[in-house]
Coordinates of C-alpha atoms in Angstrom, one line a residue:
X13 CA -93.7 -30.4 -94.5
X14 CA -93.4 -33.3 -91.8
X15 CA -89.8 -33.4 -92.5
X16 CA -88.8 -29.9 -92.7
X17 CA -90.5 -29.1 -89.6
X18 CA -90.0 -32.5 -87.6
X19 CA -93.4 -32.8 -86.5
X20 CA -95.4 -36.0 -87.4
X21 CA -97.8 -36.3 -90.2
X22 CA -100.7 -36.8 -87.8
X23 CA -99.7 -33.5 -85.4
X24 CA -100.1 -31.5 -89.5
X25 CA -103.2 -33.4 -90.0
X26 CA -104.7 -32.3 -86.8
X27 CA -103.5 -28.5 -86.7
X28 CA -105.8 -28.2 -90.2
X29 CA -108.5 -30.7 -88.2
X30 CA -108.6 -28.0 -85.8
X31 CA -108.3 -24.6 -88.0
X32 CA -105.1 -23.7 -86.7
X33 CA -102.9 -24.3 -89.9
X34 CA -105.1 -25.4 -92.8
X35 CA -103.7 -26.2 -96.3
X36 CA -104.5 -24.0 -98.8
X37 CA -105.4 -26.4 -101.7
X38 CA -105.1 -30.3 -102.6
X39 CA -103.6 -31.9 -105.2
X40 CA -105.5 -33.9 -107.4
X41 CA -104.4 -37.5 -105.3
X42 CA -105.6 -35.7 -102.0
X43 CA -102.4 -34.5 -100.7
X44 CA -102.3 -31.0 -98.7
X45 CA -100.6 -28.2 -100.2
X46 CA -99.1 -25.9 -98.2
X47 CA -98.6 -21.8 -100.1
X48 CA -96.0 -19.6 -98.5
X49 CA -98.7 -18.0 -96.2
X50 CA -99.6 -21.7 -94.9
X51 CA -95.5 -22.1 -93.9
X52 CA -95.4 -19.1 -92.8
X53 CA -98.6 -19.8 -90.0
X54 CA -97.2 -23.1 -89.3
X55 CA -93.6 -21.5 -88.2
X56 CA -95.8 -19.3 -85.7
X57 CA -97.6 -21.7 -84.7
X58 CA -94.5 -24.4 -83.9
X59 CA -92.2 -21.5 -82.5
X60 CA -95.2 -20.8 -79.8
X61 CA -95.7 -24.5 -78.8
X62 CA -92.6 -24.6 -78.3
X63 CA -92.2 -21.6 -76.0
X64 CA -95.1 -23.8 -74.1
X65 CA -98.0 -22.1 -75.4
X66 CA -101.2 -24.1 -75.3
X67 CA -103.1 -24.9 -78.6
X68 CA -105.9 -22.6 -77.5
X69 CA -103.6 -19.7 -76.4
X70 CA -101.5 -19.9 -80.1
X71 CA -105.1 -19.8 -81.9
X72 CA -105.6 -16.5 -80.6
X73 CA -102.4 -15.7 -81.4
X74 CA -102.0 -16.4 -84.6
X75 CA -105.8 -15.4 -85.3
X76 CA -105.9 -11.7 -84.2
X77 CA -106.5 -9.8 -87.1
X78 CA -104.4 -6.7 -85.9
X79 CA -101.1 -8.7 -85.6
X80 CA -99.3 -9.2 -89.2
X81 CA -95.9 -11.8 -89.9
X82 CA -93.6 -8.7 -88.9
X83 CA -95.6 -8.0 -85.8
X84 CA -95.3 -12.2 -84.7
X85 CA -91.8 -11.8 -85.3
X86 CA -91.1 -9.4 -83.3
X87 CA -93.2 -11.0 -80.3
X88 CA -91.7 -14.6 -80.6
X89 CA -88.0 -13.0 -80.8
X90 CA -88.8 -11.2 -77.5
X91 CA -90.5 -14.2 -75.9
X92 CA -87.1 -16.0 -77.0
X93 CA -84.6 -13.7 -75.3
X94 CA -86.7 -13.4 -72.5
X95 CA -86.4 -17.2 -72.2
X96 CA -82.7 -16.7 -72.7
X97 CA -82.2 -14.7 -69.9
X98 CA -84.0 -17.4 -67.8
X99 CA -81.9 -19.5 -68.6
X100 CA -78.4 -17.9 -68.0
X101 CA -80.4 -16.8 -64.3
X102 CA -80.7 -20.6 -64.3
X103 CA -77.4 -20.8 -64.8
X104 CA -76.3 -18.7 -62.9
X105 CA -78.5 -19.9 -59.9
X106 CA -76.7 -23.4 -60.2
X107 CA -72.8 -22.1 -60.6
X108 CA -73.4 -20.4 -57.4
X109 CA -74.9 -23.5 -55.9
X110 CA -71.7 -25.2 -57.1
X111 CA -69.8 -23.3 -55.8
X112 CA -71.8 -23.0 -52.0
X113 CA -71.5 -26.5 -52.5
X114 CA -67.7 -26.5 -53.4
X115 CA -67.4 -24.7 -49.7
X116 CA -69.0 -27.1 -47.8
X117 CA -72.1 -25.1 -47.9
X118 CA -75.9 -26.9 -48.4
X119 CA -78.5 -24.9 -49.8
X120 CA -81.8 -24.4 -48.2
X121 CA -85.1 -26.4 -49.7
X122 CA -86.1 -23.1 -50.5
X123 CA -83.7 -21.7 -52.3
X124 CA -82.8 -25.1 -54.4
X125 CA -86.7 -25.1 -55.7
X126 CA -86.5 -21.3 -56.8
X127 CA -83.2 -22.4 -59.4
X128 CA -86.2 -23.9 -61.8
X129 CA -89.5 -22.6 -60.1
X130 CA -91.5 -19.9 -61.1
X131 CA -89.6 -17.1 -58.8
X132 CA -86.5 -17.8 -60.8
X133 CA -86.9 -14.7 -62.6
X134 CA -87.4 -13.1 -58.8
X135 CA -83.4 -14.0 -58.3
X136 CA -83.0 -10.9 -61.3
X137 CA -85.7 -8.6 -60.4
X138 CA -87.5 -9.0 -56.9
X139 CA -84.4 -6.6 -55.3
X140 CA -86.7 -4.2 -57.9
X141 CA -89.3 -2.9 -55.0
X142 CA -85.7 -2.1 -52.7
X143 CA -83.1 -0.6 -54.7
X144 CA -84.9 0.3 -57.6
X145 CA -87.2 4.0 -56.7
X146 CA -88.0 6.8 -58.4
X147 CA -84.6 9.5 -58.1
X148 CA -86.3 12.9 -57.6
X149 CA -83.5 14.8 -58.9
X150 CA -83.7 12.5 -62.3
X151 CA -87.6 12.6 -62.4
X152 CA -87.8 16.2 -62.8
X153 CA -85.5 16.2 -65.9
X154 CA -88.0 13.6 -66.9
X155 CA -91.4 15.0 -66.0
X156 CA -90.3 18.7 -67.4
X157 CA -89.4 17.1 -71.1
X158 CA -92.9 15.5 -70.7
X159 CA -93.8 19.1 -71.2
X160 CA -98.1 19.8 -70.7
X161 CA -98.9 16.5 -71.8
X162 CA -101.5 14.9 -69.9
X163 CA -101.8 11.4 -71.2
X164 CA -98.9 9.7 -71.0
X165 CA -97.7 6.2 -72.5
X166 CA -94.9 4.3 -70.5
X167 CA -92.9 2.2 -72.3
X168 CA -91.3 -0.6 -70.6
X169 CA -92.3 0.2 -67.4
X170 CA -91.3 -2.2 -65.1
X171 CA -92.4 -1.9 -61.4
X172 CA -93.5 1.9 -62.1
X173 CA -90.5 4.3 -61.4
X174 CA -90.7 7.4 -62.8
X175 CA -94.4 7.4 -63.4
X176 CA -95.8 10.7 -63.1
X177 CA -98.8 10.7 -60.9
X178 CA -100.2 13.9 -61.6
X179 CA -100.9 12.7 -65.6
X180 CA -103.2 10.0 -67.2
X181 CA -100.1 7.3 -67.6
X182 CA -100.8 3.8 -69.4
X183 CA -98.1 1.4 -69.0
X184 CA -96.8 -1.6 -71.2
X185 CA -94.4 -3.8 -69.8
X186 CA -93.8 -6.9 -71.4
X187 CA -92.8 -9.1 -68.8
X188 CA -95.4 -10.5 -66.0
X189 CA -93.1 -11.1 -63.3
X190 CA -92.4 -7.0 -63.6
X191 CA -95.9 -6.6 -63.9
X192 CA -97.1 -8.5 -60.9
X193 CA -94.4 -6.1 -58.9
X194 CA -96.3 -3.1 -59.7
X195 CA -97.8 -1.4 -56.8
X196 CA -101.6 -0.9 -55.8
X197 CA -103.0 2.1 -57.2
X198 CA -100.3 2.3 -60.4
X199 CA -101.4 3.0 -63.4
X200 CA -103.1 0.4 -65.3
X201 CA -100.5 -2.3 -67.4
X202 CA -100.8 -3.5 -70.9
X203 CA -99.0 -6.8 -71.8
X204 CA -97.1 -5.6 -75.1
X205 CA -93.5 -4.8 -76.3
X206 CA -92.1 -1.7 -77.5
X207 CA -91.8 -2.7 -81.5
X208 CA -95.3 -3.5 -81.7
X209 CA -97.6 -0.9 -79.2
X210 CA -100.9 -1.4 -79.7
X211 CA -102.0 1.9 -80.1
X212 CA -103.3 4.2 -83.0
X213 CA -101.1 6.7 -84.1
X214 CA -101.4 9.7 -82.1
X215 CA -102.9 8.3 -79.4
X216 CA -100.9 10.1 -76.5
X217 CA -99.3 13.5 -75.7
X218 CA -96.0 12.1 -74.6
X219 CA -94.6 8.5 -74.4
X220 CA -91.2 8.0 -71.9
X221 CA -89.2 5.1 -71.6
X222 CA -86.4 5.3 -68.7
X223 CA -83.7 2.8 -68.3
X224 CA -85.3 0.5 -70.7
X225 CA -84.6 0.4 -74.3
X226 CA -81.2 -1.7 -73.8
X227 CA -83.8 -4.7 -72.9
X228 CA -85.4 -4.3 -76.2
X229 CA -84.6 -6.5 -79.1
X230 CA -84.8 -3.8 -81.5
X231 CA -84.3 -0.1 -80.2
X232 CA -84.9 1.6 -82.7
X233 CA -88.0 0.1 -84.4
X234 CA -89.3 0.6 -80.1
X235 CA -88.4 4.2 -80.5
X236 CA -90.3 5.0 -83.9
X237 CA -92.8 3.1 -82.7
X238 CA -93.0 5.9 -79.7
X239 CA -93.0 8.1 -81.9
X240 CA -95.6 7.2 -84.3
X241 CA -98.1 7.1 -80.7
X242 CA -97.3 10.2 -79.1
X243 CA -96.6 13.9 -80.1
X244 CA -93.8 13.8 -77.3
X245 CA -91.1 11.4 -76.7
X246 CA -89.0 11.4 -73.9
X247 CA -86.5 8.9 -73.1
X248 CA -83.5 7.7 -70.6
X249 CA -81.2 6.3 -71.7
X250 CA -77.2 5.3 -72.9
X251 CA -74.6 6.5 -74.9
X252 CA -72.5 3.7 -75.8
X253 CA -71.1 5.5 -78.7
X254 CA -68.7 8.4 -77.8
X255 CA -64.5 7.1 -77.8
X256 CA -63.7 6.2 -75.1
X257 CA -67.4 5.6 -73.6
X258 CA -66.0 2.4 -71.4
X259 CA -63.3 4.5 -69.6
X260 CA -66.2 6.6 -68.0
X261 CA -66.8 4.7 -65.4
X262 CA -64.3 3.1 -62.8
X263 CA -66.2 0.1 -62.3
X264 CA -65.9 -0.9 -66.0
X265 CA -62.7 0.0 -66.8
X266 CA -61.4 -1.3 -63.9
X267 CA -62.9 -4.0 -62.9
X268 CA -65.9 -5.5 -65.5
X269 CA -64.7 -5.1 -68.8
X270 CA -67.1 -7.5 -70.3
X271 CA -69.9 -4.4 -70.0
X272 CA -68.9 -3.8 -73.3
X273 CA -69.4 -7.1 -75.1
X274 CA -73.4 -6.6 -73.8
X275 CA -73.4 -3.0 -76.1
X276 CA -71.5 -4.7 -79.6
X277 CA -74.6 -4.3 -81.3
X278 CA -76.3 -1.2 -79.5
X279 CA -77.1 1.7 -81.7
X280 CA -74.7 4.8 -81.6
X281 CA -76.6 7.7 -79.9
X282 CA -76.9 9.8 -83.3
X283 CA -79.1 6.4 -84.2
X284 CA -81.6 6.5 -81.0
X285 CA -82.0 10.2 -81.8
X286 CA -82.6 10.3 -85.2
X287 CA -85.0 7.3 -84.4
X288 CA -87.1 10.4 -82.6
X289 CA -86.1 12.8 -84.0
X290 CA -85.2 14.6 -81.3
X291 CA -82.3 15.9 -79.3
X292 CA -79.9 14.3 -76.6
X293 CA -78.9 15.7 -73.4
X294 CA -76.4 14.6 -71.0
X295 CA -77.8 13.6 -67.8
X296 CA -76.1 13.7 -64.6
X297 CA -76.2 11.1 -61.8
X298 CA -76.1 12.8 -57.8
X299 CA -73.7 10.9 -55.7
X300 CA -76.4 10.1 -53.3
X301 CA -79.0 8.5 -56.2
X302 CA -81.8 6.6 -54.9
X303 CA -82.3 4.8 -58.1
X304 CA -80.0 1.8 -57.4
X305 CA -78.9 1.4 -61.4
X306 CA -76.0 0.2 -63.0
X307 CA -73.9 3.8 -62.4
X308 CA -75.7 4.6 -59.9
X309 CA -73.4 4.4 -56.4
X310 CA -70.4 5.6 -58.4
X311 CA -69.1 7.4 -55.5
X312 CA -70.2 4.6 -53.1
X313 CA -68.3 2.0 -54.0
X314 CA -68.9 -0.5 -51.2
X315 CA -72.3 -0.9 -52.5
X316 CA -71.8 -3.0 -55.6
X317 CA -70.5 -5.7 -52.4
X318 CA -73.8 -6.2 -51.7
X319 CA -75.7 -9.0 -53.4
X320 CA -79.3 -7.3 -53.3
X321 CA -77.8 -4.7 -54.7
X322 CA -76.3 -6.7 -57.9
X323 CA -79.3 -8.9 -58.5
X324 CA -81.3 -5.9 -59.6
X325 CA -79.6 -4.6 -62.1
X326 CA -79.3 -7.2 -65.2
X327 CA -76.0 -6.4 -66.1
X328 CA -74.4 -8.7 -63.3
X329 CA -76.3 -11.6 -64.9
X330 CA -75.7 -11.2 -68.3
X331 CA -71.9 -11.1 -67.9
X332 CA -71.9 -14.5 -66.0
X333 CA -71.1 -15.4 -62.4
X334 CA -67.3 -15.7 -63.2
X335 CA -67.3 -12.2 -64.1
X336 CA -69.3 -11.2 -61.4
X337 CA -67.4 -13.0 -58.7
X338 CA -63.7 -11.5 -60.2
X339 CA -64.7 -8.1 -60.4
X340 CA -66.2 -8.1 -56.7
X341 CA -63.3 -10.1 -54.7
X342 CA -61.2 -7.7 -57.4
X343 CA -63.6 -4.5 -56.2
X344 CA -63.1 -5.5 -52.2
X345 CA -59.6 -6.4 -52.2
X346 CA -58.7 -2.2 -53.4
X347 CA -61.5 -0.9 -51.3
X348 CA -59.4 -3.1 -48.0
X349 CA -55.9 -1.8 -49.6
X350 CA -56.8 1.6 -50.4
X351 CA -55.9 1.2 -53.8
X352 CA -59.6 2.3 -55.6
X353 CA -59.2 5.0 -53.5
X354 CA -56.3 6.3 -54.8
X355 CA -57.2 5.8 -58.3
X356 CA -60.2 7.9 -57.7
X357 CA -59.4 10.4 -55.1
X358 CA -61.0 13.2 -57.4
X359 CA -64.8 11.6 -57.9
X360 CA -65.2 12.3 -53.8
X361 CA -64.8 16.1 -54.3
X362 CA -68.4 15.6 -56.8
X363 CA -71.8 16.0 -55.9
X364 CA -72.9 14.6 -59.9
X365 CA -70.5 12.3 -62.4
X366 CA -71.3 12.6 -66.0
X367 CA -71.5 8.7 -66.8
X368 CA -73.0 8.3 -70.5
X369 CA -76.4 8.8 -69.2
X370 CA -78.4 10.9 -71.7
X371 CA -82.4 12.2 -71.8
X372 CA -83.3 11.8 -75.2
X373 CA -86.1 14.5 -76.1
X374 CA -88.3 15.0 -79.1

């Protein structure tokens, strides 16, 4: 077990000391044997410590009695790509660092210390609380599919948009740095992810998710799992799946191509329906949207210029700073020469685009 696991004897000896992996049996010379529910503890209990969880906080882990193998999966594979995306905002923090540097151009002490500090996640989401609001016109598609429920479960729920406030809405948002954005008096917050709610069945009117399920490592198992707590499910989302589906938008066909390597393995729309059960239909996006989104300023196209307006929508980081920097000097070179212009004379004669954005309903 030492060897397959690299850890020392002694670290084995003391995690059964301690009650957090014992050995199911002994052999008859005293040696600890390990059954397949002992190895499958012990890979819990190593892939926590080494997300950084203390000994205490993986006991009550791997200890609650509501929380089976699947359920741990689920959770560490989260936790994992959550630390992945740290990391490329890490990276992504030094490249442009780099290149400041490249230029001539020092850093402040404040902004080299956020690169691995504890606001490194804030260089992704604290533009949140400015460009990222509630879009009226979008919000009451939302709250009339909620129907008359009046308890309402928010899945993924980030700062808060979108939460109705004339309802009884519980929220679940996985990530504390999006918790810790949430404004006074929203609704109260439950640490959890969307494959594994901790809610009994039935336990809610309507559930909504809005501009969220692309963050989830499994969207589909998310949306059964909303289904299985609420008699309602209402969700935003995007169909990736229609030919064609990257040509939509200017600012991927034109200039950010690699969108499309972030949806390879997204579900087709017939999939997230049928997850439901439910219906799809096509949302619009106003030309004026307050919700600063990916699609959002398609008829503003100076606005994807703006740094604060990039570093809150995760798109820009996943598809890496050299991506990012071509498609902009790309994006403000044809805005200077007239040339996106041209190409999309007819989207300033439109008041709503038709982008991929769809309500799913059930």
């Amino acid at each position: 077990m030492a060897e397959l696991t690299g850890v020392s004897v002694r670290t084995l000896h003391h995690y059964d000391g301690i009650g957090l992996v014992r050995a199911s049996a002994r052999t008859a010379a005293g040696y600890r044997a390990y059954s397949a529910d002992d190895v499958e503890r012990l890979r819990e209990v190593l892939a926590y410590r080494r997300l950084g969880f203390g000994l205490r906080e993986i006991a009550d882990l791997v200890h609650d009695p509501t929380t089976d193998a699947v359920a741990h999966l689920h959770r560490l594979r989260g936790l994992l790509l959550e630390q992945r995306d740290h990391a490329a905002a890490m990276v992504t923090a030094i490249d442009r660092e780099l290149q400041a540097r490249a230029r001539g151009i020092r850093t402040t002490p404040e902004e080299q210390l956020k690169v691995f500090g504890a606001q490194l996640y804030d260089t992704i989401g604290s533009a949140y609380p400015a460009t990222r609001r509630t879009e009226p016109r979008i919000a009451a598609r939302i709250w009339e599919a909620l129907g008359d429920a009046r308890t309402v479960l928010n899945v993924g729920a980030g700062t808060g948009s979108y939460e109705p406030t004339d309802r009884d809405v519980t929220a679940v948002e996985p990530s504390a740095v999006m918790r810790a954005q949430r404004p006074a008096g929203a609704a109260p917050c439950v640490a959890a992810s969307a494959e594994s709610l901790p809610f009994e069945d039935q336990s809610f009117d309507a559930a909504m998710a809005v501009s969220t399920v692309h963050h989830w490592p499994d969207p589909v198992a998310g949306l059964r799992e909303m289904r299985r707590v609420a008699r309602r499910v209402v969700v935003f989302t995007y169909d990736a799946s229609t030919p064609g589906w990257l040509d939509r938008f200017w600012l991927t066909r034109d200039y950010l191509p690699e969108f499309a390597g972030l949806l390879t393995d997204w579900p087709s729309l017939a999939d997230l329906t049928h997850a439901i059960g439910g219906r799809a239909e096509p949302l619009l996006i106003p030309w004026d949207c307050a919700d600063g989104f990916f699609e959002a300023h398609w008829r503003r196209p100076e606005a994807y210029l703006d740094e604060q307006v990039r570093r809150a929508v995760s798109v820009w980081t996943r598809v890496g700073p050299q991506a990012e920097e071509r498609a902009v000097n790309r994006l403000r070179d044809d805005l200077s020469s007239g040339r996106w212009a041209e190409r999309n004379r007819d989207l300033m004669a439109l008041d709503a685009a038709e982008l991929g954005l769809r309500l799913l309903v059930a």
